[in-house]
Coordinates of C-alpha atoms in Angstrom, one line a residue:
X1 CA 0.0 0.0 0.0
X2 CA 2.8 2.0 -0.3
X3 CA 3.1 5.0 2.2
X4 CA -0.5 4.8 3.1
X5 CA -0.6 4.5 6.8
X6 CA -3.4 2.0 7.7
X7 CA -2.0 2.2 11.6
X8 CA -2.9 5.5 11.4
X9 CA -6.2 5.4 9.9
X10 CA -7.2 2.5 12.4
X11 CA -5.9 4.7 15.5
X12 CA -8.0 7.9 14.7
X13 CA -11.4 5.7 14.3
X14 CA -10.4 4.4 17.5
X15 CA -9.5 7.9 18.9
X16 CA -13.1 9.0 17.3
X17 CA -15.1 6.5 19.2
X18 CA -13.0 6.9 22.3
X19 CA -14.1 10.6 22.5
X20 CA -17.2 10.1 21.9
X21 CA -17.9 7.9 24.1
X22 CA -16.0 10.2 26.9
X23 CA -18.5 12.6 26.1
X24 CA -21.5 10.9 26.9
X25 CA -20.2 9.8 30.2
X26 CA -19.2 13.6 30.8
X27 CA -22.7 14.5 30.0
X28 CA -24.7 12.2 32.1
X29 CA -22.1 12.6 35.0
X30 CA -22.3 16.8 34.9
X31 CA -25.8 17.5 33.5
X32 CA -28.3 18.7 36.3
X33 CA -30.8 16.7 37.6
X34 CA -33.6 18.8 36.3
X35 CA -32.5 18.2 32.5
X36 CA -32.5 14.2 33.7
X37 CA -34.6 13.0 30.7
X38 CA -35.3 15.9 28.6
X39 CA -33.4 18.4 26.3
X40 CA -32.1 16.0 23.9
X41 CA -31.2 18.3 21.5
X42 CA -29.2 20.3 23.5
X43 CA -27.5 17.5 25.0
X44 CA -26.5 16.0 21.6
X45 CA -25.0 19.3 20.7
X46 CA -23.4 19.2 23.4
X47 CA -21.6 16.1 22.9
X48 CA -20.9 17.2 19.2
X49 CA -19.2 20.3 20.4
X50 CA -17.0 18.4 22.9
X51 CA -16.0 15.8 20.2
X52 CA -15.1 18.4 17.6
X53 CA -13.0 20.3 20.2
X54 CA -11.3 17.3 21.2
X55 CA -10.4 15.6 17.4
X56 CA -9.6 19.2 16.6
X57 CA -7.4 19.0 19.2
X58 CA -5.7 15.4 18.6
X59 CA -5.6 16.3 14.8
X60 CA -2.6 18.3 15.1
X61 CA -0.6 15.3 16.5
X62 CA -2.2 13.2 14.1
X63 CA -0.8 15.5 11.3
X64 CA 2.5 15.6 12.1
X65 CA 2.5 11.4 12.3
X66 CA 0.6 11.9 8.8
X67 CA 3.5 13.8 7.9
X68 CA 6.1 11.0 9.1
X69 CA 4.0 8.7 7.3
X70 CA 5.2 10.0 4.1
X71 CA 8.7 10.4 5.2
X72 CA 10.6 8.1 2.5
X73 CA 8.6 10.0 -0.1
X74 CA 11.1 12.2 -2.2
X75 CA 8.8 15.2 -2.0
X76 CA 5.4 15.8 0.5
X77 CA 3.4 16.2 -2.9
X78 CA 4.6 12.8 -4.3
X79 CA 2.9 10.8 -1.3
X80 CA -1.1 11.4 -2.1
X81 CA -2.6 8.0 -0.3
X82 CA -2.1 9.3 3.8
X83 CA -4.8 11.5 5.5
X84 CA -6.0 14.7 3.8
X85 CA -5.0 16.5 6.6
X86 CA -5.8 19.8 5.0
X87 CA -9.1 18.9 3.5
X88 CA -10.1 17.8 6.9
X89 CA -8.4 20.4 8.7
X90 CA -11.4 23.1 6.4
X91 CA -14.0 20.3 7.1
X92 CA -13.5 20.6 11.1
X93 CA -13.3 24.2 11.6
X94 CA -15.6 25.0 9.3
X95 CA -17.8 22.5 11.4
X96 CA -16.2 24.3 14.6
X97 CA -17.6 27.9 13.4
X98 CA -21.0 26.4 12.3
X99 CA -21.5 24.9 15.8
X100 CA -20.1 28.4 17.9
X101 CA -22.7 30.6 15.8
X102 CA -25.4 29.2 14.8
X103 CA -26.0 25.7 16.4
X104 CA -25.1 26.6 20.1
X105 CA -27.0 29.7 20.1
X106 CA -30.1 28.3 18.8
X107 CA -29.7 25.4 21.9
X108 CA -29.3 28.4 24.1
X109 CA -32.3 29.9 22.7
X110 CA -34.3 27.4 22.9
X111 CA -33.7 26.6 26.1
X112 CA -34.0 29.1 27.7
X113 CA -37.2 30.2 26.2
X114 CA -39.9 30.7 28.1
X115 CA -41.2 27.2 29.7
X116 CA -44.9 28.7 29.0
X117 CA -44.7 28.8 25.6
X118 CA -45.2 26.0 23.1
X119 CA -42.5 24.1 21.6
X120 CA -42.8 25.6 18.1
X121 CA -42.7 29.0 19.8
X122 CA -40.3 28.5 21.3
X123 CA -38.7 27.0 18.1
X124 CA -39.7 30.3 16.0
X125 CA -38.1 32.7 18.3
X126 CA -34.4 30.9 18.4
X127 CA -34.8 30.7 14.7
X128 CA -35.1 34.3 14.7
X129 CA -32.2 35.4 16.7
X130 CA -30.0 32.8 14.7
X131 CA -31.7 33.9 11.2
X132 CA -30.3 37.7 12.4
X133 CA -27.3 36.4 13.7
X134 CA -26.5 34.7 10.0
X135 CA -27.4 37.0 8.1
X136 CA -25.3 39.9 9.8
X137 CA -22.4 37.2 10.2
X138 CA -22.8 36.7 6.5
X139 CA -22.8 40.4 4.8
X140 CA -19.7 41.0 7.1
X141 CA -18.2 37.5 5.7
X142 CA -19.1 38.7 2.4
X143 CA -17.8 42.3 2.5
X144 CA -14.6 41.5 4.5
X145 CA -13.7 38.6 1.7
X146 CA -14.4 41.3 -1.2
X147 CA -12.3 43.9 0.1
X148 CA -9.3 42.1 1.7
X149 CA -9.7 38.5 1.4
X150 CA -6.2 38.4 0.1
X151 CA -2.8 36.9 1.1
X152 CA 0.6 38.8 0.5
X153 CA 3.2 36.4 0.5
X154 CA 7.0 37.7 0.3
X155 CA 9.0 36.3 -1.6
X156 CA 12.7 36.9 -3.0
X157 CA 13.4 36.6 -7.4
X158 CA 16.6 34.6 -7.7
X159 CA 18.7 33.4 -10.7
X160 CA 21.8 32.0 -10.7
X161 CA 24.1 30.5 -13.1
X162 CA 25.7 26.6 -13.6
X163 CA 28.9 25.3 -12.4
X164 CA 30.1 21.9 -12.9
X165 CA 29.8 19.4 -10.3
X166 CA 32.6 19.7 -8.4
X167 CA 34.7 16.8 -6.8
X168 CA 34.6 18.3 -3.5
X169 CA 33.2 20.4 -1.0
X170 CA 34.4 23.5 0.6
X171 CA 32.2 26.6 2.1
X172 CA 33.4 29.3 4.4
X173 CA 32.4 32.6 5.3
X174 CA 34.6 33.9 2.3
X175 CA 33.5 31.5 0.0
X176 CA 29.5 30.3 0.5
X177 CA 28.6 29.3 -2.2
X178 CA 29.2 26.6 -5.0
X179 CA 32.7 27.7 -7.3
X180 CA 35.1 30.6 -6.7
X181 CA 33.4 33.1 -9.3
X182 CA 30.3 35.3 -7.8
X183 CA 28.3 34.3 -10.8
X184 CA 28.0 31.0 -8.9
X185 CA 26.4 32.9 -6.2
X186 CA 23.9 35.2 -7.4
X187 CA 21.3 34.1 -4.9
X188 CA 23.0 34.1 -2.3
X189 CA 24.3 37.8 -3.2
X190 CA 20.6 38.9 -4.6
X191 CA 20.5 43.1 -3.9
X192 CA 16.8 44.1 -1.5
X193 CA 15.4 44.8 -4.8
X194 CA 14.7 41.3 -5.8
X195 CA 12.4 40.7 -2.8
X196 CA 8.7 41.5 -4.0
X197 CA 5.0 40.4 -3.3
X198 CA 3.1 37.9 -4.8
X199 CA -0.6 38.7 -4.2
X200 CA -3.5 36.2 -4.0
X201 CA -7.0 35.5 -3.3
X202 CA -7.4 32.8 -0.3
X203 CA -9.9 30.8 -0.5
X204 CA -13.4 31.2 1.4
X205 CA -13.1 28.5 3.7
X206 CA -9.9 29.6 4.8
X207 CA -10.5 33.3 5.3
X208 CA -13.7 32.0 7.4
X209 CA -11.0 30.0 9.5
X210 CA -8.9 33.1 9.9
X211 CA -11.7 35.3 10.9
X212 CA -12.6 32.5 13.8
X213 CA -9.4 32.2 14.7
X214 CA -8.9 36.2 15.2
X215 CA -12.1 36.1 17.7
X216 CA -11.1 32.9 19.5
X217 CA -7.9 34.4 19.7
X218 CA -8.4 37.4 21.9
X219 CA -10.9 35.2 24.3
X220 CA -7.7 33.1 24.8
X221 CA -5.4 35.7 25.3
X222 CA -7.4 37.1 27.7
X223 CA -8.9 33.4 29.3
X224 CA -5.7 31.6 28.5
X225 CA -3.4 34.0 30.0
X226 CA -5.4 34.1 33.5
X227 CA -5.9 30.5 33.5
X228 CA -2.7 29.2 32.8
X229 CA -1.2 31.3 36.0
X230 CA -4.3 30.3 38.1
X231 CA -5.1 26.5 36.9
X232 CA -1.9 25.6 39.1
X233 CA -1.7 28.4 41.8
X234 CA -5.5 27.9 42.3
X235 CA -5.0 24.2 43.3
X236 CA -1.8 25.0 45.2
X237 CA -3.4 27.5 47.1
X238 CA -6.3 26.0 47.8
X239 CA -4.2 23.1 50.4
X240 CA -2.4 26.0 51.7
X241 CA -5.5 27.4 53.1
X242 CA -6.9 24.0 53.5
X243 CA -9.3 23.9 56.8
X244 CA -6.4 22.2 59.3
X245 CA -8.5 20.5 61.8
X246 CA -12.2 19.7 62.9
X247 CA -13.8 22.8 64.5
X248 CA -16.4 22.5 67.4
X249 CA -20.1 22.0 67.4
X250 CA -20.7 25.8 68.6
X251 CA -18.5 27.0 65.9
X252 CA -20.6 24.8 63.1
X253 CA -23.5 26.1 64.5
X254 CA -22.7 29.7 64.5
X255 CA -21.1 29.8 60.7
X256 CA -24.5 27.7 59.7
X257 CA -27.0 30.1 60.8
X258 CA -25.2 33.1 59.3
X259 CA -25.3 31.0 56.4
X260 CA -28.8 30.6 56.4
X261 CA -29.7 34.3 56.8
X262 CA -27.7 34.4 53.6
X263 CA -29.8 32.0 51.9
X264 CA -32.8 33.5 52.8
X265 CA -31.4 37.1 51.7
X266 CA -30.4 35.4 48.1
X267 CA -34.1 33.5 48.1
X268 CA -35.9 37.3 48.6
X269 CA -33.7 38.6 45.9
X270 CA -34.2 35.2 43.4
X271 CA -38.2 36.1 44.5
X272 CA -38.1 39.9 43.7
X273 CA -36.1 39.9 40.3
X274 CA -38.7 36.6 39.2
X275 CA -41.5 39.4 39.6
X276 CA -39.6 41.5 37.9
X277 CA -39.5 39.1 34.6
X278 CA -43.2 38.5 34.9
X279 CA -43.6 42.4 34.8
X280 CA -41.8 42.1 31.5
X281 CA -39.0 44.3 33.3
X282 CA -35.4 42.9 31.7
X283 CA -33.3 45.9 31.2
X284 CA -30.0 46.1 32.1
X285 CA -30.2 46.4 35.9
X286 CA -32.3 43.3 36.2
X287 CA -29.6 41.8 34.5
X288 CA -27.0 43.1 36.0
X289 CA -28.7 41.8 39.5
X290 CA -29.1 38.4 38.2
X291 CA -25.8 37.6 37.1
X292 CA -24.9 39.1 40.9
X293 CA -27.3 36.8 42.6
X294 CA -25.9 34.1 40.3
X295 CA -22.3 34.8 41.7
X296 CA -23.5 35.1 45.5
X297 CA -25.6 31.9 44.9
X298 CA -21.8 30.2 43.8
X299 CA -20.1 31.1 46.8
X300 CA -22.5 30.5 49.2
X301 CA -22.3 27.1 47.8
X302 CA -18.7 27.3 48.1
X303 CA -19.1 28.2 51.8
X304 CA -21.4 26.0 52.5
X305 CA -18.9 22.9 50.7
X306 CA -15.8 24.1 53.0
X307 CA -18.1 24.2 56.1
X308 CA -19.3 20.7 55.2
X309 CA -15.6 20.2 55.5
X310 CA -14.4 21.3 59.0
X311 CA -17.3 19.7 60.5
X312 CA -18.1 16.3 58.5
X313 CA -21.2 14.5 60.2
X314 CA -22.5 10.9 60.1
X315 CA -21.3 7.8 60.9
X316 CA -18.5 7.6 58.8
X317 CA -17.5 11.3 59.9
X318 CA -13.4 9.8 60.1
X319 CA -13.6 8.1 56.8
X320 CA -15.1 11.6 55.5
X321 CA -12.1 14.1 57.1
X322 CA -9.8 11.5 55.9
X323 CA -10.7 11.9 52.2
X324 CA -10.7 15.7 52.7
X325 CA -7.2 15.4 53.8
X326 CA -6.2 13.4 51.0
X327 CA -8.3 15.4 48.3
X328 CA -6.5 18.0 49.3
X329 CA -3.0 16.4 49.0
X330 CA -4.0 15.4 45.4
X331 CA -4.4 19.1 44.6
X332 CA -1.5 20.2 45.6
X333 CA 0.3 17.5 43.6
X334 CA -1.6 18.4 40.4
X335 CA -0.9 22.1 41.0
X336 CA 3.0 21.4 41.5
X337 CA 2.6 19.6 38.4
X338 CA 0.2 22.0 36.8
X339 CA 2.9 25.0 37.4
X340 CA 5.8 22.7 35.8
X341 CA 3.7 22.8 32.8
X342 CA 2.4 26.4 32.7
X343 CA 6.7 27.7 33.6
X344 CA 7.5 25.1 30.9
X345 CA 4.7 27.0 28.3
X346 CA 5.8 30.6 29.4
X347 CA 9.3 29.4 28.8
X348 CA 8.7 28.6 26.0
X349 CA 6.7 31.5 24.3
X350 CA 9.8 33.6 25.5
X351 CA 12.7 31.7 24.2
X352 CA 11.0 30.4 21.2
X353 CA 8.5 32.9 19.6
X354 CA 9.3 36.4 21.7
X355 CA 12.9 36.7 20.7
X356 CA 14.2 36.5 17.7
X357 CA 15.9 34.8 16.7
X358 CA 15.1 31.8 19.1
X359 CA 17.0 31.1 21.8
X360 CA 16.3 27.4 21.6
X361 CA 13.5 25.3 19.6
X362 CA 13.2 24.2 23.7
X363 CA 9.6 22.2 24.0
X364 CA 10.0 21.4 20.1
X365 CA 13.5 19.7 21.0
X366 CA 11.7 17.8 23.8
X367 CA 8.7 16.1 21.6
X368 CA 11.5 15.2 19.2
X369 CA 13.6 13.2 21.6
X370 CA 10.2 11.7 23.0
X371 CA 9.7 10.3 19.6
X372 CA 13.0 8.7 19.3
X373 CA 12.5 6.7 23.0
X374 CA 9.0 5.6 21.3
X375 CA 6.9 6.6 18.5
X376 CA 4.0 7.8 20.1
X377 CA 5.6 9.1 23.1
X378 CA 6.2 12.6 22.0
X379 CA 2.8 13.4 20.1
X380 CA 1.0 12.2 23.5
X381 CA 2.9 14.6 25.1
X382 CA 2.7 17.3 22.0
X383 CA -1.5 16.6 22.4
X384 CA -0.8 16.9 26.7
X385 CA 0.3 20.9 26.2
X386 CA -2.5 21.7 23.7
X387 CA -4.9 20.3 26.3
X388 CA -3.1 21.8 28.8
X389 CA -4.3 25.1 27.2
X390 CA -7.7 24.5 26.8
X391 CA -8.3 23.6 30.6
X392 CA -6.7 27.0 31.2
X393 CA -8.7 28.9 29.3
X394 CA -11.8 27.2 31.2
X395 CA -10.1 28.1 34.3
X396 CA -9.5 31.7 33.3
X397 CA -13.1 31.9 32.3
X398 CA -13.9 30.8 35.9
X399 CA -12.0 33.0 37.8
X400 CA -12.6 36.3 35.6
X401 CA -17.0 35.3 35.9
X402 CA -16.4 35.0 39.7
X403 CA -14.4 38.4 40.1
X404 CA -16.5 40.6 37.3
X405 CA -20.2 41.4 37.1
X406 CA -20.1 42.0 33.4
X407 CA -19.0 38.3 32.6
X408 CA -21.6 35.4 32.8
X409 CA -20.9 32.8 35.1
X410 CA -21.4 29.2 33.8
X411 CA -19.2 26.9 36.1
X412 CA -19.4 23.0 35.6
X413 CA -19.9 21.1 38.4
X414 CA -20.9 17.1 38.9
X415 CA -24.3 16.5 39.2
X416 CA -25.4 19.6 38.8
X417 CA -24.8 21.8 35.7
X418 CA -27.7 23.2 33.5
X419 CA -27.7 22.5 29.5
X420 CA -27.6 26.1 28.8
X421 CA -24.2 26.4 31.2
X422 CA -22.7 23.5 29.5
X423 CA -23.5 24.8 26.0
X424 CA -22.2 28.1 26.6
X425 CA -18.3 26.4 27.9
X426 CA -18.5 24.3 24.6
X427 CA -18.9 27.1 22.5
X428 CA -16.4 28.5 24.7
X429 CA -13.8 25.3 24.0
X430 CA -14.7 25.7 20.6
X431 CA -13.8 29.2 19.9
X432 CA -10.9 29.1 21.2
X433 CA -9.6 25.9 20.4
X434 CA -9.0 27.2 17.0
X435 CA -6.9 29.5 18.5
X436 CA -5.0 26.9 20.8
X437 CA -4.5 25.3 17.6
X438 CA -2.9 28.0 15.6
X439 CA -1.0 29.3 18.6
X440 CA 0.5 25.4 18.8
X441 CA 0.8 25.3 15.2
X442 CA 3.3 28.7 15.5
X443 CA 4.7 27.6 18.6
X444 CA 5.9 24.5 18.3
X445 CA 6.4 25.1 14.1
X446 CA 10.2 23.1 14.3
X447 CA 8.0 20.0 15.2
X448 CA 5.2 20.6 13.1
X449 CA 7.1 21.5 10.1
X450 CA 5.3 20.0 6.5
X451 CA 2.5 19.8 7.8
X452 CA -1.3 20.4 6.7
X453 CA -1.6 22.7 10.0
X454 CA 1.4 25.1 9.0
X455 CA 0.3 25.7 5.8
X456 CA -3.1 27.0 6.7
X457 CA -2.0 29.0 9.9
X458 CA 1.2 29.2 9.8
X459 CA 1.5 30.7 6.1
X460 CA -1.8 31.3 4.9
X461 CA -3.6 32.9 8.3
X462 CA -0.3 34.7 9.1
X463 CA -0.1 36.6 5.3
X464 CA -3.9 37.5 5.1
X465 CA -4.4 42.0 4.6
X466 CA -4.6 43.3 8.1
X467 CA -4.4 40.1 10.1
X468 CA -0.7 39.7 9.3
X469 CA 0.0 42.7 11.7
X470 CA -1.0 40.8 14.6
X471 CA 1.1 38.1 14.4
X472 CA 3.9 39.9 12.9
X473 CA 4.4 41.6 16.0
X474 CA 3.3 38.9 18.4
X475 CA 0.6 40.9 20.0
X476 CA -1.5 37.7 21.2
X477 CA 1.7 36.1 22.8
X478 CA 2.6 39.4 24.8
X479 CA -0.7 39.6 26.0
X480 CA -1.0 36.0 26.8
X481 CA 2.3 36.6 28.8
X482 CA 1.6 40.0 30.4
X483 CA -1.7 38.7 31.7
X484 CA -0.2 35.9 33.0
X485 CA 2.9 37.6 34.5
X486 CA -0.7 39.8 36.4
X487 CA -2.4 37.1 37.6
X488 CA 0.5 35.4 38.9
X489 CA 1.3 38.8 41.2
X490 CA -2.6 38.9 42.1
X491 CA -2.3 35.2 43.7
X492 CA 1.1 36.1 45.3
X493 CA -1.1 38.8 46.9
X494 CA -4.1 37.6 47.3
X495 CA -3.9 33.8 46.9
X496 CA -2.9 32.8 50.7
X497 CA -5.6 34.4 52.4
X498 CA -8.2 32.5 53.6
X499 CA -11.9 33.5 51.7
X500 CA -14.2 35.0 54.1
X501 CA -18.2 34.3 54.0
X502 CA -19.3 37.1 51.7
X503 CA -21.5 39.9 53.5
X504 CA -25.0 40.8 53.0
X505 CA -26.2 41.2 50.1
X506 CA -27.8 43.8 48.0
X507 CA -30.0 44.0 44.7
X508 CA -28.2 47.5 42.8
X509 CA -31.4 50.2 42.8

């Protein structure tokens, strides 16, 4: 079968089902009892979502071992019976965007339509939001793709003359090229003036890519850049201000009742702003007090959890402080390990894409010596940091709902998260994912070299008329640096203290 891979082929259907599979058991394990039996259709997006985000993810170590399949062909072109990675690579994202805009939105819709209504009211009115939504998504598709769909690609005009083979081989500083005479070297010696542009239309699917990947890429600058500071510090921290020992009976009692004077605050409030939305009264205070009752409703959960803690009850009381003891433990043994990982990914940005030229190919280096101990050993561990990425950007997301009003607050928990809260983190995944691809594509290029994934961001996406600018000058990697260099400082602040119950609360008037 010549270089056709059938290893490969057989490993990414497996991969396929694997996730899928995965999936389903995150849904049923996370989904709310309240959707038990119901929402189907938002629960098989949902799955869709997370199994696009997560082959989109694995496709970029499956590319490069595409790649390696074709490695005893004499040119990439000359091997046409592996993967089409780039055809599938369009196919995916395309998918991706399809899902983030228009599927996801009408789940959300729908959903959360009003309960009174019938279903095919409910059906018309998320038809009517996404019908907007695609049609203003469309003209500025259409008139961005008119005007500067283009790519400018730089490129150098070189001629040189013939010499005869010689016998043998001598270069220096004095003498680089081929021959003693310099008409031997006329590329190498080619004047500025011989650079010029060669100008060219991309084609839709790809500019639609590029557009995504520009929007995804700000959320993970911003997401990414908290959350890969505070995915290991947050763990860390949380065992250093870990409850150390049992408190007393008086004390549980005490903490408990101002807990439930909370409750019953937050239950008023819940009351008053559900009057409010009978009324038909949904501007933007109402709003802006229920994404404020939504994040007083989370940490009085979290308050209640941690007093659950210092005081477990029951007969197996022991059993339950023990496991507190050791959950705690496992944290701070994923967060050491979490903050190897987010040093190693700063590192690298610095010494690999900040400076130029590179200090070291560093990571790149790494996955290659992986692959010479085994095969597979350094694409599992190329996949590893491009997951790594993703749970940060969840975890910046997190943090920055929790700590600002203005950003909605849709945490996963087990047993007990809504369809319209796991919808809105897979559209989340799936935006930027995109991006976590193209920044691994750029980042770890010396790897990834020759592959379907390099061509379309690393060439393609990085040449397009006014998105070349952004990369040229690295402004998503300084960002993603500076914000996590910030968020580092907050927790070195902040991060030790031990969180307080929140005060009374207040609707804004």
């Amino acid at each position: 079968m010549g270089d056709f891979n059938l290893a490969l082929v057989i490993v990414a259907i497996v991969v396929c089902v694997v996730v899928f599979i995965f999936n389903v058991y995150l849904l049923v394990n996370f989904q709310h009892p309240d959707d038990a039996n119901q929402a189907y259709f938002p629960k098989f997006v949902v799955v869709l979502g997370l199994s696009v985000a997560a082959i989109s993810i694995l496709m970029l170590p499956a590319d490069v071992a595409n790649r390696q399949a074709c490695q005893h062909a004499i040119y990439n072109g000359a091997c046409n019976l592996t993967l089409p990675m780039k055809t599938l690579w369009l196919a995916i994202y395309i998918l991706d965007a399809v899902l983030v805009f228009f599927v996801i939105p009408f789940a959300m819709f729908y959903y959360e339509g009003d309960q009174d209504k019938s279903v095919g009211k409910r059906i018309k009115s998320a038809l009517l939001w996404v019908v907007t939504t695609a049609i203003v998504c469309g003209l500025v598709l259409g008139i961005l793709y008119a005007l500067v769909g283009k790519v400018d690609f730089t490129v150098m005009h070189l001629s040189s003359g013939t010499t005869s083979f010689p016998s043998t081989w001598s270069f220096s500083s004095s003498q680089p090229c081929i021959g003693s005479g310099t008409q031997q070297c006329s590329a190498y010696s080619a004047s500025p003036s011989a650079e010029t542009t060669w100008t060219m239309r991309a084609t839709f699917p790809e500019y639609v890519v590029a557009l995504a990947t520009i929007v995804g890429s700000v959320l993970f600058t911003i997401f990414g850049g908290v959350g890969i500071a505070c995915l290991p510090l947050g763990l860390i921290f949380a065992f250093i201000r870990r409850p150390k020992a049992v408190i007393t009976r008086s004390q549980y009692i005490k903490e408990a009742t101002e807990l439930g004077k909370k409750a019953r605050e937050l239950k008023k409030a819940a009351d008053a702003l559900r009057q409010e939305e009978k009324g038909g009264s949904k501007g933007r205070k109402w709003r802006k007090n229920v994404k404020a009752v939504e994040k007083e409703l989370l940490l009085l959960e979290e308050d209640v959890k941690n007093l659950e803690e210092m005081y477990p009850q029951g007969e197996k009381a022991e059993t339950a402080w023990a496991m507190t003891v050791l959950g705690y433990l496992a944290k701070f043994v994923l967060g050491i390990l979490g903050l190897i990982v987010s040093v190693a990914w700063v590192a690298h940005i610095v010494i690999y894409l900040l400076i130029n030229p590179p200090l070291s190919p560093f990571l790149n280096d790494v996955f290659i010596k992986l692959d010479d101990v085994w095969g597979l050993l350094g694409t599992a561990a190329f996949a590893f940091f491009c997951f790594y990425l993703l749970l940060a950007v969840i975890a910046g997301e997190t943090m920055l709902g929790m700590r600002l009003v203005f950003i909605t607050i849709h945490p996963m928990k087990w047993g007990g998260t809504l369809m319209n809260s796991f919808l809105f983190n897979v559209g989340l995944i799936l935006l930027c994912s995109i991006s976590v691809i193209q920044f691994c594509a750029t980042a770890f290029a010396y790897y990834a070299q020759a592959t379907a994934a390099e061509e379309i961001f690393g060439h393609t996406l990085q040449s397009l008329r006014g998105i070349k600018y952004l990369y040229k000058y690295n402004v998503f990697q300084i960002g993603f640096i500076a914000l996590a260099g910030l968020t580092f400082v907050y927790y070195a602040a902040f991060g030790w203290r031990r969180k307080k119950p929140s005060g009374r609360f207040q609707l804004s008037t």
